Amino acid sequence: MAKGYEAYGIELDVTDTHSVEHAAEWVRQNFGTLDLINNAGILPEATDGEPHEFASARLFQETFATNVSGAVAMIEALLPMLRTSSAGRIVNISTTMGSLNEQLNPESPYYGMVVPAYQSSKAALNAVTIALSKKLRDTDITATSVCPGFVQTDLTPVNREQAPLTAGHAHRPP
Ligand SMILES: NC(=O)c1ccc[n+]([C@@H]2O[C@H](COP(=O)([O-])OP(=O)(O)OC[C@H]3O[C@@H](n4cnc5c(N)ncnc54)[C@H](OP(=O)(O)O)[C@@H]3O)[C@@H](O)[C@H]2O)c1
């Protein structure tokens, strides 16, 4: 607001078809077009206290429902509107932790991090971005995956203080 922008909020659950359709209709009626940033993401493994031989199938389903299917549902509902834009943008918020190269590289700082549902969900989201880019090849819409870096948020409450970035400041806090 202070910088001259206006912001509006709307309730949205990306795992709920009706909620996604309602949000899309609200945007259509109030703005008619948009750029889409798929930011919604969860990492329930970070606070899962249960022991597992490998991983929880329930947490896989929960994680994929938001991080992958939720993003796909948003794209599917909003793409018709994006097509009316002169240069639509779809940004899928991913993570370097989902990179297969980083997971396999012993020299990578991400090599020792093992959160299977979250990492595979973001690898899947990256594949969604690639497939979407190919689908949109002949349009002016671009689709990208980005990683915001390790930021102090509610995503990782256990090791939140170890994150060098904050949401307000993209630099190491004092
Ligand atoms: N923090 C990091 O270090 C980091 C690093 C790399 C990538 N990321 C990615 O950045 C994105 C944002 O995460 P964050 O760090 O800001 O975590 P966060 O503080 O926990 O925020 C997650 C956001 O996702 C929303 N969300 C969760 N489930 C949803 C659903 N079913 N429908 C709609 N919205 C939903 C939450 O809404 P409510 O608040 O209403 O629940 C919240 O706004 C995620 O995709 C995450 O994977 C974060």
mmCIF file of C-alpha atoms and ligand atoms in Angstrom:
data_model
loop_
_atom_site.group_PDB
_atom_site.id
_atom_site.type_symbol
_atom_site.label_atom_id
_atom_site.label_comp_id
_atom_site.label_asym_id
_atom_site.label_seq_id
_atom_site.Cartn_x
_atom_site.Cartn_y
_atom_site.Cartn_z
ATOM 1 C CA MET A 1 0.000 0.000 0.000
ATOM 2 C CA ALA A 2 2.750 2.454 0.974
ATOM 3 C CA LYS A 3 4.372 1.900 -2.430
ATOM 4 C CA GLY A 4 1.128 2.528 -4.296
ATOM 5 C CA TYR A 5 0.084 -1.068 -4.819
ATOM 6 C CA GLU A 6 -3.290 -2.444 -3.827
ATOM 7 C CA ALA A 7 -3.625 -5.937 -2.383
ATOM 8 C CA TYR A 8 -6.685 -8.129 -1.981
ATOM 9 C CA GLY A 9 -7.071 -11.427 -0.177
ATOM 10 C CA ILE A 10 -9.311 -14.379 -0.870
ATOM 11 C CA GLU A 11 -9.690 -17.656 0.997
ATOM 12 C CA LEU A 12 -8.267 -20.570 -0.991
ATOM 13 C CA ASP A 13 -7.535 -24.245 -0.369
ATOM 14 C CA VAL A 14 -5.643 -25.607 -3.374
ATOM 15 C CA THR A 15 -6.614 -29.177 -2.424
ATOM 16 C CA ASP A 16 -10.338 -28.349 -2.670
ATOM 17 C CA THR A 17 -11.764 -28.243 -6.199
ATOM 18 C CA HIS A 18 -14.654 -25.972 -5.252
ATOM 19 C CA SER A 19 -12.335 -23.552 -3.477
ATOM 20 C CA VAL A 20 -10.035 -23.383 -6.519
ATOM 21 C CA GLU A 21 -12.970 -22.818 -8.888
ATOM 22 C CA HIS A 22 -14.435 -20.170 -6.589
ATOM 23 C CA ALA A 23 -11.099 -18.322 -6.446
ATOM 24 C CA ALA A 24 -10.714 -18.491 -10.234
ATOM 25 C CA GLU A 25 -14.208 -17.088 -10.718
ATOM 26 C CA TRP A 26 -13.516 -14.297 -8.208
ATOM 27 C CA VAL A 27 -10.373 -13.269 -10.102
ATOM 28 C CA ARG A 28 -12.221 -13.505 -13.433
ATOM 29 C CA GLN A 29 -15.011 -11.221 -12.222
ATOM 30 C CA ASN A 30 -12.788 -8.694 -10.439
ATOM 31 C CA PHE A 31 -9.701 -8.541 -12.654
ATOM 32 C CA GLY A 32 -10.209 -10.644 -15.761
ATOM 33 C CA THR A 33 -6.555 -11.667 -15.931
ATOM 34 C CA LEU A 34 -3.589 -12.442 -13.709
ATOM 35 C CA ASP A 35 -0.136 -13.909 -13.326
ATOM 36 C CA LEU A 36 -0.023 -17.087 -11.234
ATOM 37 C CA ILE A 37 2.498 -17.763 -8.477
ATOM 38 C CA ASN A 38 1.981 -21.228 -7.034
ATOM 39 C CA ASN A 39 3.401 -20.549 -3.572
ATOM 40 C CA ALA A 40 1.272 -22.905 -1.452
ATOM 41 C CA GLY A 41 3.493 -25.617 -0.036
ATOM 42 C CA ILE A 42 3.785 -27.845 2.998
ATOM 43 C CA LEU A 43 6.507 -29.887 4.633
ATOM 44 C CA PRO A 44 4.717 -32.004 7.252
ATOM 45 C CA GLU A 45 7.757 -34.279 7.584
ATOM 46 C CA ALA A 46 9.491 -31.414 9.419
ATOM 47 C CA THR A 47 7.191 -31.835 12.411
ATOM 48 C CA ASP A 48 6.360 -35.534 12.055
ATOM 49 C CA GLY A 49 7.297 -37.189 15.316
ATOM 50 C CA GLU A 50 6.394 -40.711 14.172
ATOM 51 C CA PRO A 51 9.109 -43.312 13.486
ATOM 52 C CA HIS A 52 9.130 -44.774 9.940
ATOM 53 C CA GLU A 53 11.134 -47.537 8.293
ATOM 54 C CA PHE A 54 11.482 -45.142 5.370
ATOM 55 C CA ALA A 55 8.631 -42.661 5.085
ATOM 56 C CA SER A 56 4.937 -42.196 5.717
ATOM 57 C CA ALA A 57 2.615 -42.941 2.780
ATOM 58 C CA ARG A 58 0.037 -40.695 4.449
ATOM 59 C CA LEU A 59 2.456 -37.776 4.524
ATOM 60 C CA PHE A 60 3.337 -38.456 0.890
ATOM 61 C CA GLN A 61 -0.337 -38.151 -0.071
ATOM 62 C CA GLU A 62 -0.788 -35.026 2.043
ATOM 63 C CA THR A 63 2.353 -33.375 0.690
ATOM 64 C CA PHE A 64 1.636 -34.214 -2.943
ATOM 65 C CA ALA A 65 -1.981 -33.034 -2.612
ATOM 66 C CA THR A 66 -0.818 -29.488 -1.877
ATOM 67 C CA ASN A 67 2.618 -29.239 -3.493
ATOM 68 C CA VAL A 68 1.822 -30.999 -6.777
ATOM 69 C CA SER A 69 -1.898 -31.608 -7.380
ATOM 70 C CA GLY A 70 -2.752 -28.239 -5.829
ATOM 71 C CA ALA A 71 -0.431 -26.406 -8.208
ATOM 72 C CA VAL A 72 -1.821 -28.365 -11.172
ATOM 73 C CA ALA A 73 -5.402 -27.541 -10.126
ATOM 74 C CA MET A 74 -4.549 -23.836 -9.982
ATOM 75 C CA ILE A 75 -2.895 -23.939 -13.405
ATOM 76 C CA GLU A 76 -5.833 -25.796 -14.924
ATOM 77 C CA ALA A 77 -8.378 -23.358 -13.469
ATOM 78 C CA LEU A 78 -6.483 -20.174 -14.301
ATOM 79 C CA LEU A 79 -4.798 -20.922 -17.618
ATOM 80 C CA PRO A 80 -7.789 -19.767 -19.694
ATOM 81 C CA MET A 81 -7.438 -16.333 -18.067
ATOM 82 C CA LEU A 82 -3.660 -16.305 -18.436
ATOM 83 C CA ARG A 83 -4.131 -16.898 -22.154
ATOM 84 C CA THR A 84 -5.912 -13.527 -22.398
ATOM 85 C CA SER A 85 -2.824 -11.748 -21.043
ATOM 86 C CA SER A 86 -0.201 -10.325 -23.387
ATOM 87 C CA ALA A 87 2.584 -11.988 -21.418
ATOM 88 C CA GLY A 88 1.238 -14.326 -18.743
ATOM 89 C CA ARG A 89 3.587 -15.697 -16.113
ATOM 90 C CA ILE A 90 3.311 -18.908 -14.101
ATOM 91 C CA VAL A 91 5.856 -19.287 -11.307
ATOM 92 C CA ASN A 92 5.970 -22.529 -9.366
ATOM 93 C CA ILE A 93 7.714 -22.079 -6.012
ATOM 94 C CA SER A 94 10.019 -25.073 -5.763
ATOM 95 C CA THR A 95 13.233 -25.757 -3.864
ATOM 96 C CA THR A 96 16.812 -26.709 -4.619
ATOM 97 C CA MET A 97 16.177 -29.626 -2.241
ATOM 98 C CA GLY A 98 13.978 -31.110 -4.978
ATOM 99 C CA SER A 99 16.764 -31.068 -7.551
ATOM 100 C CA LEU A 100 17.793 -34.626 -8.468
ATOM 101 C CA ASN A 101 21.335 -33.394 -9.230
ATOM 102 C CA GLU A 102 21.665 -31.811 -5.768
ATOM 103 C CA GLN A 103 20.263 -34.901 -4.044
ATOM 104 C CA LEU A 104 22.811 -37.096 -5.828
ATOM 105 C CA ASN A 105 25.876 -34.842 -5.519
ATOM 106 C CA PRO A 106 27.932 -35.634 -2.358
ATOM 107 C CA GLU A 107 29.530 -32.171 -2.677
ATOM 108 C CA SER A 108 26.152 -30.433 -2.449
ATOM 109 C CA PRO A 109 25.043 -28.875 0.861
ATOM 110 C CA TYR A 110 21.662 -30.489 0.124
ATOM 111 C CA TYR A 111 23.114 -34.012 -0.145
ATOM 112 C CA GLY A 112 22.559 -34.867 3.530
ATOM 113 C CA MET A 113 18.990 -33.563 3.659
ATOM 114 C CA VAL A 114 16.437 -36.365 3.484
ATOM 115 C CA VAL A 115 12.744 -35.445 3.528
ATOM 116 C CA PRO A 116 11.431 -37.871 0.896
ATOM 117 C CA ALA A 117 7.842 -36.646 0.481
ATOM 118 C CA TYR A 118 8.815 -32.974 0.263
ATOM 119 C CA GLN A 119 11.808 -33.531 -2.020
ATOM 120 C CA SER A 120 9.956 -35.845 -4.397
ATOM 121 C CA SER A 121 6.955 -33.494 -4.449
ATOM 122 C CA LYS A 122 9.149 -30.598 -5.533
ATOM 123 C CA ALA A 123 10.953 -32.780 -8.102
ATOM 124 C CA ALA A 124 7.475 -33.613 -9.419
ATOM 125 C CA LEU A 125 6.555 -29.923 -9.412
ATOM 126 C CA ASN A 126 9.673 -29.213 -11.480
ATOM 127 C CA ALA A 127 8.558 -31.876 -13.959
ATOM 128 C CA VAL A 128 5.149 -30.189 -14.062
ATOM 129 C CA THR A 129 6.896 -26.923 -14.942
ATOM 130 C CA ILE A 130 8.814 -28.595 -17.771
ATOM 131 C CA ALA A 131 5.697 -30.247 -19.190
ATOM 132 C CA LEU A 132 3.766 -26.994 -18.888
ATOM 133 C CA SER A 133 6.522 -25.051 -20.664
ATOM 134 C CA LYS A 134 6.338 -27.483 -23.563
ATOM 135 C CA LYS A 135 2.557 -27.217 -23.652
ATOM 136 C CA LEU A 136 2.827 -23.411 -23.748
ATOM 137 C CA ARG A 137 5.696 -23.344 -26.241
ATOM 138 C CA ASP A 138 3.646 -21.588 -28.920
ATOM 139 C CA THR A 139 2.185 -18.948 -26.588
ATOM 140 C CA ASP A 140 3.540 -15.807 -24.870
ATOM 141 C CA ILE A 141 3.050 -17.433 -21.457
ATOM 142 C CA THR A 142 6.149 -18.577 -19.597
ATOM 143 C CA ALA A 143 6.318 -21.143 -16.808
ATOM 144 C CA THR A 144 9.252 -21.360 -14.402
ATOM 145 C CA SER A 145 10.258 -23.064 -11.174
ATOM 146 C CA VAL A 146 12.126 -20.951 -8.626
ATOM 147 C CA CYS A 147 13.690 -21.539 -5.215
ATOM 148 C CA PRO A 148 13.455 -18.664 -2.715
ATOM 149 C CA GLY A 149 16.431 -19.900 -0.673
ATOM 150 C CA PHE A 150 16.303 -21.016 2.960
ATOM 151 C CA VAL A 151 13.922 -18.539 4.622
ATOM 152 C CA GLN A 152 12.676 -18.234 8.198
ATOM 153 C CA THR A 153 9.003 -19.214 7.816
ATOM 154 C CA ASP A 154 6.465 -21.579 9.358
ATOM 155 C CA LEU A 155 7.491 -24.280 6.851
ATOM 156 C CA THR A 156 10.325 -25.506 9.054
ATOM 157 C CA PRO A 157 9.508 -24.508 12.637
ATOM 158 C CA VAL A 158 12.083 -26.916 14.067
ATOM 159 C CA ASN A 159 15.172 -25.368 12.424
ATOM 160 C CA ARG A 160 13.641 -22.029 11.491
ATOM 161 C CA GLU A 161 16.386 -20.012 13.229
ATOM 162 C CA GLN A 162 19.068 -21.637 11.047
ATOM 163 C CA ALA A 163 17.644 -19.995 7.913
ATOM 164 C CA PRO A 164 19.817 -17.081 6.720
ATOM 165 C CA LEU A 165 16.904 -15.241 5.046
ATOM 166 C CA THR A 166 13.719 -13.644 6.341
ATOM 167 C CA ALA A 167 10.551 -12.913 4.366
ATOM 168 C CA GLY A 168 11.079 -9.169 4.753
ATOM 169 C CA HIS A 169 14.794 -9.060 4.081
ATOM 170 C CA ALA A 170 16.655 -11.093 1.508
ATOM 171 C CA HIS A 171 19.867 -10.904 3.514
ATOM 172 C CA ARG A 172 21.332 -12.559 6.566
ATOM 173 C CA PRO A 173 19.565 -11.137 9.660
ATOM 174 C CA PRO A 174 21.846 -9.706 12.382
HETATM 175 N N1 LIG B 1 11.032 -21.406 3.704
HETATM 176 C C1 LIG B 1 11.977 -21.933 2.928
HETATM 177 O O1 LIG B 1 13.160 -22.020 3.315
HETATM 178 C C2 LIG B 1 11.630 -22.452 1.564
HETATM 179 C C3 LIG B 1 12.673 -22.900 0.742
HETATM 180 C C4 LIG B 1 12.368 -23.351 -0.532
HETATM 181 C C5 LIG B 1 11.073 -23.362 -0.974
HETATM 182 N N2 LIG B 1 10.074 -22.921 -0.148
HETATM 183 C C6 LIG B 1 8.710 -22.964 -0.675
HETATM 184 O O2 LIG B 1 8.141 -21.677 -0.540
HETATM 185 C C7 LIG B 1 6.715 -21.799 -0.497
HETATM 186 C C8 LIG B 1 6.176 -20.975 0.643
HETATM 187 O O3 LIG B 1 6.573 -21.601 1.865
HETATM 188 P P1 LIG B 1 6.966 -20.748 3.181
HETATM 189 O O4 LIG B 1 8.365 -21.051 3.476
HETATM 190 O O5 LIG B 1 6.526 -19.347 3.064
HETATM 191 O O6 LIG B 1 6.118 -21.580 4.250
HETATM 192 P P2 LIG B 1 4.865 -21.150 5.117
HETATM 193 O O7 LIG B 1 5.171 -19.937 5.904
HETATM 194 O O8 LIG B 1 4.468 -22.387 5.859
HETATM 195 O O9 LIG B 1 3.783 -20.764 4.023
HETATM 196 C C9 LIG B 1 3.139 -21.756 3.270
HETATM 197 C C10 LIG B 1 1.966 -21.114 2.613
HETATM 198 O O10 LIG B 1 1.250 -22.122 1.879
HETATM 199 C C11 LIG B 1 -0.115 -21.969 2.185
HETATM 200 N N3 LIG B 1 -0.806 -23.238 2.037
HETATM 201 C C12 LIG B 1 -0.505 -24.427 2.586
HETATM 202 N N4 LIG B 1 -1.405 -25.364 2.222
HETATM 203 C C13 LIG B 1 -2.310 -24.716 1.431
HETATM 204 C C14 LIG B 1 -3.482 -25.123 0.743
HETATM 205 N N5 LIG B 1 -3.928 -26.392 0.796
HETATM 206 N N6 LIG B 1 -4.154 -24.201 0.025
HETATM 207 C C15 LIG B 1 -3.735 -22.926 -0.046
HETATM 208 N N7 LIG B 1 -2.628 -22.468 0.586
HETATM 209 C C16 LIG B 1 -1.933 -23.371 1.309
HETATM 210 C C17 LIG B 1 -0.156 -21.481 3.617
HETATM 211 O O11 LIG B 1 -1.386 -20.882 3.883
HETATM 212 P P3 LIG B 1 -1.924 -20.770 5.417
HETATM 213 O O12 LIG B 1 -0.969 -19.885 6.118
HETATM 214 O O13 LIG B 1 -3.299 -20.193 5.255
HETATM 215 O O14 LIG B 1 -1.902 -22.164 5.943
HETATM 216 C C18 LIG B 1 0.990 -20.485 3.609
HETATM 217 O O15 LIG B 1 0.563 -19.245 3.113
HETATM 218 C C19 LIG B 1 6.413 -23.300 -0.378
HETATM 219 O O16 LIG B 1 6.031 -23.813 -1.633
HETATM 220 C C20 LIG B 1 7.752 -23.884 0.054
HETATM 221 O O17 LIG B 1 7.907 -25.238 -0.326
HETATM 222 C C21 LIG B 1 10.322 -22.459 1.091
#
